[in-house]
Amino acid sequence: MKYAIINRMDMGRWFDSLKDRGKIYGPKKKESAYVFRPIQEFEEMSLKYIPTILPPKKYYFPQKEFLLKFKINPFSTGKAIREFEEFILFGVHTCDIAGIQCMDVVFNEKPADPNYLNRKEKMTIIGLECMDYCDKYASCAAVGTHVYKGGYDIMLTDLGDEYAIHINSEKGDKLVTGKKYIREMNAKDKEKLNKAFEEKLKKFNNEFDGDMERIDKAFEKGFFSPVWKDLGARCVGCTNCTAVCPTCYCFDVVDEVSLNLNDGDRYRVWNYCQMDDFAKVSTGEDFRAGRDARQRHRYYRKFKYSVQKYNKYFCTGCGRCTRTCMAKISLVETINQLLSGKEAK
Amino acid sequence: MKYDQAFQEILSASPYRPMKAKIVKANKVTEHEKFFRIELEGKKELGHLPGQFVQASLFGYGEAPISICSSSTQKEYFDLTVRKLGTVTSALHKLESGDTIGIRGPFGNGFPLDKMLGNNILIVAGGLGIVPLRSLIQYILDKRKDFGEVQILLGCKTPKDMLFGDEIASWQKRADIKFNCTVDKADPDWKGNVGLITSLIPGVTIRPKQTYAVVVGPPIMYKFVILEFLKKEIPARQIIVSLERKMKCGLGKCGHCQIRNVYVCQCGPVFTFEQLREMEGECHEGECHV
Ligand SMILES: Cc1cc2nc3c(=O)[nH]c(=O)nc-3n(C[C@H](O)[C@H](O)[C@H](O)COP(=O)(O)OP(=O)(O)OC[C@H]3O[C@@H](n4cnc5c(N)ncnc54)[C@H](O)[C@@H]3O)c2cc1C
Ligand code: SF4
Ligand code: SF4
Ligand code: FES
């Protein structure tokens, strides 16, 4: 089976059947925003949601990730995590799946990262297609993440009374086969899905003032653009933009010794290139001084360096950095200013 | 399962896990620097190249990237020289012979030996720059016939700050290398040159096209030394530097060492001046704004 259909009424039933596969995390409303949380019942979730405050990254690249157990005396090292838990991410938007695909290339690149790969091994991704923009901050159409392009086990598309299911892996297949209430997709369903997709595409348009080819060129010659000076003057250095980004993966490594002063853990913790000491060394030399240089670095990591290194944009267009910025810096506006080649306001 | 053995190995072997090593020699060599000779457990070979570095790991304190300052021709042990600056380096300074230390690595690219072979070598070391360069100098001296003319220029603040004094005295005596050194400030016993290291370069005679010029020192020194190299018409791709950046992982992941799209821990710390120019705007002003 590659495509299947499930009735909306049966979603709760299906959700319950997933529980013995592992913990399920899904989107939930929290005050005026949304967050990924452990989910017990299908109804707890808000499947109509705008990107969550933090991306689901926190489950496969936890903010605090244990790397190593150690004993100081006698010197010994051990595995920090005995066993990684199976888990399911439910209702992940295509932009966030693109974020996972970015992380995949980074952590698979040699020397590969066993923590990430172990978590990824145990992760099942059930995606949810967006049929319309979440809000005005997204720029997913520009980078093409508004449509699904692999990287999930199952993709759900809301067709009204039913959900279309696209099965993309063995793991995903196991979750639907043998369920009497899930049937194979027929020609009529397929037509409905195609139609819905066509309708959807009409709603999405490149959010930038130029296509990616032009943006590539703008970054090519934009390193000394006044746009960065302008960002540097407005940015307050809160680091929010990098904390919420699904493709940011910088970290610090820290030791923690237990009360007996002999056993301990070495862990990594999210770290942000927007921190003022991120590139500062112990002699006081700062190799990326200034918020302008640091903001530029963030944008280049999304639109240029990652393309040079991995042939991939590391911006999924999720819009989180814009939604969260204390200084109301907008990614779309910044890119457009860079494209215009004019000095920013 | 469909996953092959290689994948299983990645899942179980962590690149963050340091190897156990023993300090077999520890000497305080100057007011701020301490020298360590280190043996991996089971006398395992580190397998490094001159110019590479290790992450010296001290549980409870953390890790610091430290250059390997002995030649790869020396296989049973390797040397580190550590300047006391912050948390990890201060803790390292408390270690003595017989103590245990964790080692990860070797990391980085090292000096481009295969390209340097057969050429003349001009080495300029400023301050702590002699530490990574010692691995190169020892290597060249061990394989002296594989290289053309070799000249070494050394500069430090005062005679008291000079590292590897005995070894340097032996270099001075050799007939198959030219050695010269200078101090910024002399003391009464000093009989050598006084002045900046750049003052020694004009006096050097070389054939620029057959010369690799290597400079390692504090960032501010690069600009002036590289200018002298360029005046001598040494091609940019034959001017070699080793850069310092903040580092955490050594694995090309944590992002701290990045210069533009380059991860210094993996693609460096050794670069040519040609490469430095491409990093314009992100490297230290002294490094590439020549
Ligand atoms: C490739 C390379 C080779 C080096 N070789 C030597 C050497 O042979 N001898 C020597 O004495 N020093 C060397 N250094 C510098 C040395 O790594 C720093 O002095 C040391 O990391 C400071 O750590 P700390 O914990 O004492 O200082 P803190 O200020 O407490 O720093 C905390 C952490 O920040 C990072 N950090 C701070 N400063 C630096 C820095 N300058 N470079 C990289 N990471 C830093 C480290 O992860 C360090 O553990 C080298 C640096 C690099 C990048
Ligand atoms: S840069 Fe902003 S819009 Fe792009 S992926 Fe990161 S948070 Fe989302
Ligand atoms: S969220 Fe805005 S103010 Fe905060 S660091 Fe990022 S750009 Fe600067
Ligand atoms: S030290 Fe972590 S990426 Fe280079």
XYZ file of C-alpha atoms and ligand atoms in Angstrom:
708
model
C 0.000 0.000 0.000
C 1.311 3.441 -0.836
C -1.759 5.625 -0.386
C -4.615 4.961 1.995
C -7.708 6.616 3.364
C -8.942 6.944 6.906
C -12.208 8.397 8.056
C -11.904 11.435 10.331
C -14.045 9.587 12.884
C -11.520 6.778 13.036
C -8.519 8.988 13.782
C -8.896 8.563 17.550
C -8.998 4.824 17.132
C -5.930 4.833 14.958
C -4.141 7.163 17.361
C -4.809 4.723 20.214
C -3.319 1.906 18.160
C -0.081 3.873 17.822
C 0.439 4.119 21.558
C 2.148 0.770 21.965
C 4.777 1.911 19.430
C 6.087 4.462 21.890
C 5.467 7.864 23.355
C 3.552 10.217 21.076
C 4.323 13.922 20.803
C 1.990 16.281 19.013
C 0.958 19.934 18.708
C -1.101 21.404 21.519
C -2.448 24.857 22.246
C -0.688 26.821 24.954
C -2.200 30.221 25.605
C -2.018 32.032 22.284
C 0.653 29.758 20.828
C 1.288 26.099 20.114
C 3.809 23.642 21.513
C 4.770 20.020 20.963
C 3.883 17.982 24.050
C 3.379 14.335 25.004
C -0.150 13.410 23.940
C -2.413 10.858 25.603
C -5.651 11.324 23.664
C -6.159 12.338 20.058
C -8.533 15.152 21.077
C -5.828 16.888 23.093
C -4.051 17.876 19.907
C -4.688 20.988 17.846
C -4.043 19.819 14.332
C -4.879 23.247 12.955
C -1.861 25.037 14.308
C 0.756 27.549 13.320
C 4.390 26.504 13.853
C 4.984 25.652 17.497
C 7.150 27.920 19.665
C 9.978 25.376 19.524
C 10.165 22.958 16.620
C 9.966 19.225 17.419
C 13.779 19.395 17.301
C 13.719 19.196 21.092
C 12.926 15.485 20.819
C 15.656 14.406 18.380
C 18.246 17.058 19.284
C 17.384 17.742 22.925
C 18.409 21.033 24.438
C 20.509 19.074 26.919
C 21.920 15.874 25.466
C 24.123 13.565 27.507
C 27.205 12.484 25.579
C 29.233 10.598 28.116
C 29.374 9.325 31.672
C 32.714 9.627 33.402
C 34.560 8.804 36.579
C 37.428 11.077 37.455
C 39.303 8.588 39.624
C 40.029 5.975 38.400
C 39.582 7.425 34.922
C 36.749 5.716 33.138
C 34.115 6.528 30.559
C 30.752 4.994 29.797
C 27.714 5.378 27.615
C 25.580 8.300 28.703
C 22.353 6.780 27.475
C 21.798 3.023 27.775
C 18.746 2.859 25.634
C 17.022 5.365 23.385
C 13.225 5.369 23.497
C 10.895 4.763 20.579
C 8.708 7.779 19.915
C 6.269 9.160 17.404
C 6.003 12.752 16.245
C 2.388 13.287 15.235
C 1.184 16.039 12.939
C 4.524 17.495 11.872
C 4.281 20.203 9.208
C 6.278 19.803 6.016
C 8.557 22.734 6.931
C 9.574 21.001 10.139
C 10.144 17.750 8.268
C 12.456 19.715 5.983
C 14.209 20.842 9.170
C 14.744 17.216 10.157
C 16.171 16.519 6.702
C 18.678 19.326 7.253
C 19.721 17.863 10.585
C 20.066 14.459 8.931
C 22.789 15.626 6.560
C 24.661 17.436 9.317
C 24.735 14.588 11.776
C 25.275 11.855 9.200
C 28.293 13.647 7.840
C 31.468 12.056 9.143
C 32.340 12.037 11.971
C 28.715 10.970 12.404
C 26.855 11.776 15.596
C 25.660 8.667 17.431
C 23.258 10.515 19.744
C 21.366 12.016 16.852
C 21.415 8.861 14.758
C 20.170 6.764 17.656
C 17.283 9.125 18.308
C 16.468 9.276 14.613
C 16.429 5.466 14.469
C 13.760 5.380 17.160
C 11.680 8.186 15.716
C 8.537 7.736 13.633
C 7.318 10.814 11.805
C 3.665 11.290 10.993
C 3.432 14.434 8.934
C 0.512 16.728 8.316
C 0.243 18.643 5.085
C -0.597 22.355 5.252
C -3.435 23.243 2.886
C -3.033 26.967 3.423
C -0.561 29.400 4.987
C -0.251 29.173 8.753
C 0.241 32.947 8.994
C 1.878 35.856 7.248
C 5.360 35.109 8.581
C 5.966 31.861 6.701
C 8.194 31.749 3.639
C 7.889 28.074 2.846
C 6.834 28.457 -0.770
C 10.069 30.260 -1.640
C 12.139 27.298 -0.501
C 9.566 24.719 -1.561
C 8.895 23.208 1.846
C 5.126 23.764 1.606
C 4.874 20.483 -0.284
C 6.074 17.161 0.988
C 9.308 15.736 -0.321
C 10.048 12.670 1.739
C 11.635 12.520 5.154
C 8.554 11.112 6.918
C 7.024 7.719 7.565
C 3.448 8.777 7.029
C 1.945 11.964 5.616
C -1.609 12.965 6.358
C -3.617 15.251 4.116
C -6.895 16.611 5.421
C -9.608 16.034 2.800
C -12.564 17.076 4.936
C -14.358 13.971 6.148
C -11.282 11.886 5.494
C -7.552 12.003 5.695
C -5.378 10.802 2.858
C -2.419 8.786 4.079
C 0.831 8.617 2.155
C 3.020 5.784 3.320
C 6.681 6.460 2.824
C 8.534 3.778 4.778
C 8.355 0.271 6.164
C 7.888 1.813 9.585
C 4.944 3.784 8.299
C 3.500 0.782 6.532
C 3.397 -1.188 9.784
C 1.279 1.516 11.373
C -1.546 1.200 8.879
C -1.596 -2.341 7.515
C -4.074 -4.689 9.134
C -6.324 -1.872 10.345
C -9.818 -2.637 9.038
C -10.858 1.018 9.152
C -7.985 2.071 6.885
C -8.566 1.260 3.263
C -6.447 1.512 0.179
C -6.873 4.666 -1.873
C -9.007 4.286 -4.993
C -9.026 6.318 -8.178
C -11.745 8.640 -6.914
C -9.880 9.385 -3.689
C -6.748 9.990 -5.661
C -8.546 12.493 -7.820
C -9.842 14.261 -4.713
C -6.327 14.415 -3.294
C -4.935 15.807 -6.532
C -7.641 18.420 -6.657
C -7.023 19.475 -3.084
C -3.343 19.745 -3.908
C -4.009 21.926 -6.924
C -6.233 24.189 -4.853
C -3.554 24.407 -2.225
C -0.851 25.361 -4.681
C -2.908 28.325 -5.794
C -2.680 29.736 -2.272
C 1.079 29.562 -2.014
C 3.365 32.003 -3.774
C 7.012 32.903 -3.490
C 7.141 35.214 -0.488
C 10.375 36.877 -1.579
C 10.726 39.539 -4.280
C 12.856 37.203 -6.368
C 13.388 33.513 -6.986
C 16.049 31.475 -5.237
C 18.468 31.962 -8.102
C 18.378 35.701 -7.496
C 18.674 35.162 -3.783
C 21.746 33.003 -4.352
C 23.284 35.860 -6.294
C 22.309 38.392 -3.649
C 24.124 36.348 -1.016
C 27.031 35.871 -3.379
C 27.699 39.598 -3.451
C 25.926 40.686 -0.285
C 28.554 39.991 2.351
C 29.374 43.658 2.817
C 25.823 44.898 2.219
C 24.527 47.667 4.512
C 21.609 45.365 5.328
C 23.744 43.669 7.983
C 24.744 46.926 9.623
C 21.085 47.809 9.825
C 20.202 44.441 11.388
C 23.089 44.827 13.802
C 21.763 48.179 14.934
C 18.268 46.823 15.567
C 19.040 43.347 16.967
C 19.112 43.245 20.776
C 21.047 39.977 20.884
C 18.337 38.024 22.706
C 19.232 34.858 20.686
C 15.538 33.941 20.307
C 15.829 33.621 16.523
C 18.441 30.896 16.790
C 16.776 29.178 19.743
C 13.552 28.553 17.818
C 15.048 27.645 14.458
C 14.547 24.040 13.310
C 17.886 24.029 11.487
C 20.119 25.611 14.141
C 22.313 23.021 15.790
C 25.239 24.848 17.410
C 26.097 23.670 20.887
C 28.374 23.989 23.861
C 29.833 21.031 25.743
C 29.637 21.093 29.532
C 30.752 18.825 32.385
C 28.578 18.211 35.412
C 30.024 16.478 38.454
C 27.745 14.751 40.955
C 27.805 15.353 44.700
C 30.448 12.679 45.317
C 32.787 14.887 43.232
C 33.963 11.873 41.251
C 31.185 10.750 38.919
C 29.749 12.979 36.300
C 28.219 13.593 32.924
C 29.422 15.433 29.884
C 26.544 16.876 27.948
C 25.942 19.246 25.101
C 23.543 22.113 25.331
C 22.051 24.369 22.656
C 24.252 27.361 21.974
C 23.573 30.248 19.653
C 25.791 32.106 17.224
C 23.921 35.246 18.328
C 25.487 35.029 21.806
C 28.116 37.705 22.227
C 30.760 35.258 23.465
C 30.074 32.580 20.883
C 33.385 33.068 19.054
C 35.285 34.768 21.852
C 38.379 32.974 23.147
C 40.087 33.085 26.500
C 42.633 35.696 25.429
C 39.717 38.095 24.913
C 39.948 37.961 21.123
C 36.465 37.928 19.605
C 36.392 36.366 16.175
C 32.836 37.471 15.403
C 32.428 40.743 17.208
C 29.328 42.822 16.613
C 25.665 41.969 16.181
C 25.879 42.901 12.513
C 28.500 40.226 11.874
C 26.554 37.725 13.950
C 23.243 38.398 12.184
C 24.992 38.116 8.835
C 26.426 34.806 9.960
C 22.952 33.520 10.822
C 21.587 34.433 7.402
C 24.604 33.037 5.575
C 24.292 29.793 7.470
C 20.719 29.495 6.207
C 21.149 30.645 2.611
C 24.757 30.253 1.522
C 27.146 28.179 3.644
C 24.717 25.272 3.852
C 24.286 25.410 0.086
C 28.054 25.343 -0.370
C 28.489 22.513 2.092
C 25.342 20.407 1.700
C 23.682 21.812 -1.418
C 20.662 22.664 0.717
C 18.984 25.769 2.075
C 18.895 25.643 5.825
C 15.848 27.871 6.039
C 12.605 25.941 6.007
C 10.521 29.100 5.847
C 8.774 28.236 9.110
C 8.763 31.888 10.133
C 9.633 31.218 13.766
C 12.574 33.635 13.854
C 10.333 36.455 12.656
C 7.480 35.596 15.021
C 9.786 35.580 18.032
C 12.129 38.495 17.353
C 12.255 41.102 20.119
C 13.314 43.714 17.576
C 10.663 42.791 14.999
C 13.298 41.774 12.479
C 11.592 39.951 9.639
C 13.345 37.316 7.589
C 11.270 38.037 4.500
C 11.927 41.773 4.746
C 15.640 41.215 5.261
C 15.896 38.990 2.208
C 13.927 41.486 0.163
C 16.167 44.316 1.292
C 19.181 42.281 0.328
C 17.578 41.629 -3.054
C 16.798 45.275 -3.635
C 20.426 46.140 -3.043
C 19.223 49.309 -1.350
C 20.027 50.497 2.094
C 17.493 49.356 4.645
C 15.394 51.673 6.752
C 17.813 -5.477 10.523
C 18.892 -3.799 7.330
C 21.537 -1.697 9.006
C 25.045 -2.737 8.296
C 27.834 -3.117 10.766
C 29.351 0.280 10.031
C 26.108 1.948 11.043
C 25.881 -0.127 14.198
C 29.401 0.940 15.080
C 28.533 4.604 14.690
C 25.552 4.090 16.953
C 27.671 2.628 19.726
C 31.041 4.392 19.414
C 30.963 8.010 20.422
C 33.443 10.496 18.947
C 33.026 12.403 22.224
C 34.647 9.626 24.218
C 38.239 10.503 25.122
C 40.995 7.910 25.176
C 42.750 7.314 28.461
C 46.306 8.583 28.526
C 49.110 8.971 31.028
C 51.303 11.962 31.605
C 54.868 10.631 31.657
C 56.603 13.976 31.966
C 55.411 17.361 33.191
C 57.609 20.462 33.431
C 56.762 24.036 34.050
C 58.853 25.650 31.319
C 58.017 29.341 31.728
C 55.915 31.393 34.074
C 52.768 30.619 32.063
C 53.531 27.449 30.138
C 53.761 23.827 31.113
C 55.104 20.997 28.991
C 53.547 17.519 29.028
C 54.717 14.251 27.503
C 51.798 11.893 27.067
C 51.371 8.195 26.387
C 48.082 6.713 25.281
C 46.910 3.677 27.195
C 48.646 0.560 25.902
C 51.236 2.806 24.232
C 48.839 3.143 21.333
C 50.053 5.389 18.559
C 48.189 8.696 18.223
C 48.846 8.668 14.474
C 48.961 12.418 13.968
C 50.476 14.788 11.431
C 52.502 17.876 12.310
C 50.115 20.787 12.773
C 47.193 18.739 14.063
C 45.748 19.145 17.537
C 44.014 17.105 20.225
C 41.184 17.905 22.583
C 42.758 17.595 26.024
C 39.977 16.361 28.248
C 39.785 16.800 31.994
C 36.598 15.427 33.483
C 34.826 17.977 35.594
C 36.508 20.867 33.809
C 36.012 20.253 30.119
C 38.175 20.200 27.043
C 40.657 22.502 25.353
C 42.153 22.201 21.877
C 45.926 21.919 22.190
C 48.455 21.562 19.378
C 50.541 18.446 19.248
C 54.063 19.798 19.514
C 56.066 16.666 18.764
C 56.769 15.121 15.416
C 54.728 12.257 14.023
C 58.031 10.437 13.539
C 57.965 9.991 17.318
C 55.351 7.302 17.820
C 55.351 6.080 21.436
C 54.379 9.392 22.954
C 53.435 12.924 22.012
C 54.017 16.341 23.573
C 51.731 19.212 24.495
C 52.631 22.666 25.789
C 49.868 24.482 27.598
C 49.534 28.150 28.451
C 47.526 28.787 31.589
C 44.551 30.984 30.716
C 41.167 29.777 31.912
C 39.262 26.857 33.424
C 40.669 23.878 31.561
C 44.205 25.123 31.045
C 44.517 26.084 34.723
C 43.341 22.632 35.738
C 45.813 21.094 33.289
C 48.614 23.022 34.956
C 47.909 21.153 38.202
C 48.675 17.794 36.584
C 51.991 16.072 37.171
C 53.841 13.064 35.835
C 51.839 9.895 36.517
C 48.454 11.626 36.307
C 45.754 10.559 33.878
C 44.290 12.711 31.146
C 41.701 12.170 28.409
C 42.631 12.701 24.781
C 40.401 13.023 21.717
C 41.830 13.314 18.269
C 44.010 13.983 16.437
C 41.912 16.664 14.721
C 42.450 19.058 11.854
C 44.397 18.919 8.639
C 48.002 19.564 9.672
C 50.674 21.166 7.526
C 50.602 20.208 3.817
C 53.718 18.032 4.013
C 53.262 16.353 0.650
C 53.298 19.736 -1.080
C 56.156 21.050 1.020
C 58.411 18.069 0.293
C 61.384 18.937 -1.879
C 60.884 22.680 -1.394
C 62.757 25.240 0.647
C 61.121 25.976 3.955
C 60.999 29.296 5.784
C 59.442 29.046 9.228
C 58.478 32.092 11.274
C 57.346 31.476 14.845
C 56.026 34.183 17.138
C 55.397 33.563 20.828
C 53.337 30.443 21.413
C 53.445 29.794 17.641
C 56.580 27.742 18.204
C 54.384 25.106 19.888
C 52.597 23.768 16.785
C 55.669 24.575 14.670
C 57.881 22.367 16.813
C 56.054 19.333 15.398
C 56.889 20.518 11.890
C 60.479 21.447 12.682
C 61.142 18.090 14.349
C 59.577 16.314 11.400
C 61.716 18.224 8.915
C 64.872 17.593 10.923
C 64.063 13.874 11.093
C 63.581 13.775 7.335
C 66.049 16.496 6.516
C 66.974 15.083 3.090
C 63.380 15.357 1.887
C 63.467 19.146 2.046
C 65.558 21.881 0.450
C 67.030 24.763 2.405
C 65.463 25.252 5.821
C 65.402 28.557 7.678
C 63.799 29.194 11.029
C 63.069 32.607 12.528
C 61.878 32.785 16.089
C 60.549 35.734 18.032
C 59.387 36.124 21.588
C 58.769 38.869 24.110
C 61.759 38.368 26.400
C 64.442 35.668 26.699
C 62.544 34.300 29.729
C 59.519 33.516 27.556
C 61.465 31.318 25.187
C 60.126 27.780 24.975
C 62.216 24.674 24.201
C 65.473 26.511 24.994
C 67.763 23.445 24.958
C 66.288 22.148 21.771
C 66.597 25.543 20.131
C 70.245 25.695 21.170
C 70.775 22.428 19.296
C 69.029 23.815 16.197
C 71.341 26.808 16.358
C 74.350 24.510 16.163
C 73.208 22.569 13.121
C 74.907 23.307 9.844
C 71.999 22.069 7.699
C 69.539 24.722 8.828
C 69.704 28.469 9.249
C 68.359 29.709 12.536
C 67.857 33.214 13.814
C 65.959 34.612 16.728
C 64.953 37.893 18.253
C 63.339 39.211 21.414
C 61.155 42.285 21.822
C 62.931 43.178 25.037
C 66.379 41.907 26.013
C 67.754 41.142 29.464
C 71.397 41.658 30.490
C 72.454 38.121 29.457
C 70.921 38.326 25.984
C 73.441 38.474 23.165
C 71.115 38.044 20.185
C 68.843 40.324 18.150
C 66.425 42.737 19.703
C 63.363 43.872 17.761
C 60.238 42.595 16.059
C 60.375 39.359 14.132
C 59.463 41.175 10.916
C 62.866 42.872 11.078
C 64.556 39.503 10.431
C 62.708 38.683 7.226
C 64.255 41.253 4.844
C 67.693 39.718 5.536
C 66.586 36.272 4.441
C 67.629 35.187 0.960
C 65.286 32.722 -0.700
C 64.083 31.559 -4.078
C 60.411 32.474 -3.662
C 58.889 30.079 -6.192
C 60.502 27.070 -4.497
C 59.722 28.220 -0.975
C 56.968 27.400 1.449
C 56.768 30.081 4.117
C 55.022 29.073 7.321
C 54.013 31.547 10.000
C 52.316 30.808 13.315
C 51.849 33.339 16.067
C 49.339 35.725 17.581
C 46.758 37.111 15.084
C 48.255 40.610 14.991
C 51.578 39.209 13.835
C 50.230 37.615 10.671
C 49.567 40.800 8.820
C 53.098 42.102 9.105
C 54.847 38.815 8.481
C 52.675 37.986 5.476
C 53.395 41.439 4.038
C 57.104 40.651 4.254
C 56.543 37.289 2.555
C 54.624 38.981 -0.234
C 57.421 41.522 -0.650
C 59.699 38.545 -1.215
C 57.249 37.386 -3.891
C 56.335 34.141 -2.242
C 53.085 32.958 -3.922
C 49.941 33.214 -1.767
C 49.335 29.475 -2.001
C 52.799 28.817 -0.553
C 52.260 31.046 2.465
C 50.960 28.924 5.288
C 49.372 29.899 8.590
C 47.696 28.109 11.477
C 44.640 29.816 12.953
C 43.182 29.837 16.405
C 39.421 29.779 16.940
C 37.109 28.878 19.760
C 36.428 25.166 19.682
C 34.144 22.782 21.466
C 33.613 19.594 19.497
C 36.444 19.230 17.002
C 33.955 17.401 14.802
C 32.669 20.106 12.484
C 29.335 20.337 14.270
C 29.196 22.765 17.204
C 29.812 25.829 15.032
C 32.163 27.739 17.331
C 35.221 27.550 15.092
C 33.480 28.606 11.884
C 34.978 31.233 9.571
C 32.386 31.877 6.881
C 31.609 28.380 5.575
C 34.863 26.867 6.850
C 35.087 24.762 9.996
C 38.576 25.410 11.341
C 38.586 22.231 13.457
C 38.169 20.057 10.371
C 39.398 22.049 7.359
C 42.088 23.851 9.388
C 43.717 24.995 11.544
C 46.307 25.196 8.741
C 45.404 27.392 5.762
C 47.216 29.021 2.884
C 47.112 32.772 2.478
C 45.198 32.139 -0.727
C 42.450 30.474 1.311
C 42.531 33.246 3.912
C 41.762 35.818 1.274
C 38.552 33.974 0.434
C 37.483 34.292 4.037
C 37.643 38.058 3.846
C 35.319 39.755 6.261
C 35.211 36.884 8.713
C 38.832 36.377 9.562
C 40.678 38.497 12.051
C 41.703 41.787 10.490
C 45.370 40.924 10.847
C 44.976 37.562 9.170
C 43.671 38.417 5.745
C 43.524 42.195 5.353
C 46.940 42.500 3.863
C 43.894 24.586 16.974
C 44.266 25.155 18.301
C 45.464 24.825 18.875
C 45.825 25.331 20.114
N 47.008 24.952 20.654
C 47.347 25.390 21.871
C 48.560 24.957 22.467
O 49.316 24.174 21.905
N 48.861 25.423 23.709
C 48.010 26.277 24.365
O 48.325 26.649 25.496
N 46.871 26.707 23.821
C 46.512 26.273 22.593
N 45.333 26.713 22.041
C 44.490 27.638 22.786
C 43.715 26.884 23.865
O 42.831 25.987 23.258
C 42.919 27.833 24.761
O 43.802 28.632 25.470
C 42.058 27.035 25.728
O 40.982 26.414 25.052
C 41.508 27.904 26.817
O 40.691 27.075 27.605
P 40.364 27.383 29.114
O 39.321 26.428 29.539
O 41.589 27.412 29.908
O 39.826 28.873 29.034
P 38.340 29.409 29.239
O 38.402 30.848 28.970
O 37.829 28.969 30.568
O 37.550 28.723 28.041
C 36.479 27.810 28.142
C 36.367 27.012 26.849
O 36.238 27.862 25.720
C 36.958 27.346 24.602
N 38.084 28.237 24.294
C 38.451 29.313 24.995
N 39.527 29.895 24.432
C 39.844 29.174 23.346
C 40.854 29.279 22.351
N 41.776 30.217 22.402
N 40.873 28.373 21.368
C 39.948 27.406 21.333
N 38.976 27.240 22.247
C 38.920 28.121 23.238
C 37.472 26.000 25.041
O 36.530 25.023 24.685
C 37.574 26.154 26.537
O 37.544 24.958 27.222
C 44.956 26.218 20.788
C 43.754 26.573 20.208
C 43.396 26.055 18.980
C 42.100 26.430 18.377
S 15.749 30.943 9.679
Fe 13.727 31.472 10.556
S 12.219 30.926 8.957
Fe 14.173 29.919 8.419
S 14.027 27.862 9.334
Fe 15.054 29.165 10.864
S 13.404 29.954 12.186
Fe 12.431 29.119 10.319
S 15.451 37.235 17.759
Fe 15.786 39.288 16.849
S 16.673 40.547 18.502
Fe 16.844 38.399 19.149
S 18.962 37.793 18.464
Fe 17.524 37.188 16.808
S 17.486 38.962 15.387
Fe 18.417 39.687 17.337
S 35.023 22.915 17.104
Fe 32.927 22.352 16.864
S 32.632 22.761 14.755
Fe 34.761 23.107 14.974
